[in-house]
Amino acid sequence: QVQLQQSGPGLVKPSETLSLTCSVSGGSITGRTFYWDWIRQSPGKGLEWIGSISYTGTTYDTPSLRGRVTISVDSSKNQFSLKVTSVTAADTAVYYCARRTEIVVVVDATQGTYNWFDSWGQGTLVTVSS
Amino acid sequence: DIQMTQSPSSLAASVGDRVTITCRASQSISRSLNWVQQKPGKVPKVLIHAASLLQSGVPSRFSGSGSGTDFTLTITSLQPEDFATYYCQQSYSTPLTFGGGTKVEI
């Protein structure tokens, strides 16, 4: 059973860089069927996907944060990280890391490739404040 | 970006009720639709993936249906532990997007 453990500061000053790490245990971060994602949730709001990195190192991110987000993997430590630069109060949120599994599934006799978040970190509340 | 619209945004129900939540995508997403449950202060967890496949360990009173742009999550015989917020999420293309959520209250 894979487990994701998040670490990083809960308080970041405006204009500085938010940095979080997600350590993966119980499975390899280099698995070919996995993506490693970051999702956030502003207080009292819904879920917002930030971005992900694949086993090949390819990264994907959301347009609203493009240019401010870096997602990286350290396979030697079996962990991946998120950096968000130039933070403002609008970046205050609970940040989650998650594993997204992508596999071929047969549904109603039709084969297709589907992916979903099957494991989540515990969440880290990051507050942007001076 | 693919926009996901859920309805209703909240509903009140009683234990034993049948509950239906709908989700509409702004373009066809085939069956690339997941349903996620989040209880207050807790980590989200997936209930259904690929529109209708029950995640391992999830009770059979949860079911999903739909394809293309219109999807439904049904909870037959609502249980006390089912009071939570439910999100649909499209996995068809990046950026991945979530619906606004449906809060199921007593």
mmCIF file of C-alpha atoms in Angstrom, chain A residues 37 41 45-47 49 60 62-63 96 100 105 107-108 114-118 120-122, chain B residues 1 30-32 34 38 42-44 46 49-50 52-53 55 87 89 91 94-96 98:
data_model
loop_
_atom_site.group_PDB
_atom_site.id
_atom_site.type_symbol
_atom_site.label_atom_id
_atom_site.label_comp_id
_atom_site.label_asym_id
_atom_site.label_seq_id
_atom_site.Cartn_x
_atom_site.Cartn_y
_atom_site.Cartn_z
ATOM 1 C CA ASP A 37 0.405 15.438 -8.776
ATOM 2 C CA GLN A 41 -7.803 23.757 -1.786
ATOM 3 C CA LYS A 45 -13.313 26.322 -1.512
ATOM 4 C CA GLY A 46 -13.103 23.450 -3.955
ATOM 5 C CA LEU A 47 -10.203 21.443 -5.291
ATOM 6 C CA TRP A 49 -5.249 20.862 -9.735
ATOM 7 C CA TYR A 60 2.104 19.413 -16.784
ATOM 8 C CA THR A 62 -2.443 24.585 -14.952
ATOM 9 C CA PRO A 63 -2.461 27.777 -17.043
ATOM 10 C CA TYR A 96 -2.087 17.917 -1.304
ATOM 11 C CA ARG A 100 -2.485 9.321 -10.174
ATOM 12 C CA VAL A 105 -9.589 -0.548 -18.437
ATOM 13 C CA VAL A 107 -15.745 -0.744 -19.611
ATOM 14 C CA ASP A 108 -18.877 -2.027 -21.325
ATOM 15 C CA TYR A 114 -8.166 6.065 -17.690
ATOM 16 C CA ASN A 115 -6.460 7.757 -14.776
ATOM 17 C CA TRP A 116 -7.506 8.728 -11.274
ATOM 18 C CA PHE A 117 -6.051 9.887 -7.953
ATOM 19 C CA ASP A 118 -5.709 6.725 -5.897
ATOM 20 C CA TRP A 120 -3.196 11.262 -1.341
ATOM 21 C CA GLY A 121 -0.829 12.905 1.096
ATOM 22 C CA GLN A 122 -2.142 14.177 4.403
ATOM 23 C CA ASP B 1 -9.784 24.064 -20.283
ATOM 24 C CA SER B 30 -15.699 10.010 -23.080
ATOM 25 C CA ARG B 31 -15.762 8.124 -19.771
ATOM 26 C CA SER B 32 -12.820 9.998 -18.215
ATOM 27 C CA ASN B 34 -13.969 10.397 -11.519
ATOM 28 C CA GLN B 38 -14.268 14.714 0.906
ATOM 29 C CA LYS B 42 -10.201 15.076 5.731
ATOM 30 C CA VAL B 43 -8.234 14.055 2.679
ATOM 31 C CA PRO B 44 -10.286 13.500 -0.477
ATOM 32 C CA VAL B 46 -11.874 8.572 -5.009
ATOM 33 C CA HIS B 49 -13.236 6.115 -11.739
ATOM 34 C CA ALA B 50 -13.826 5.783 -15.470
ATOM 35 C CA SER B 52 -18.765 3.834 -13.444
ATOM 36 C CA LEU B 53 -16.032 1.679 -11.901
ATOM 37 C CA GLN B 55 -12.868 1.952 -6.399
ATOM 38 C CA TYR B 87 -16.613 16.428 -6.539
ATOM 39 C CA GLN B 89 -13.161 15.444 -11.816
ATOM 40 C CA SER B 91 -9.168 13.103 -16.352
ATOM 41 C CA THR B 94 -4.775 18.593 -18.731
ATOM 42 C CA PRO B 95 -5.366 20.849 -16.987
ATOM 43 C CA LEU B 96 -7.319 18.379 -14.899
ATOM 44 C CA PHE B 98 -12.901 19.520 -10.766
#
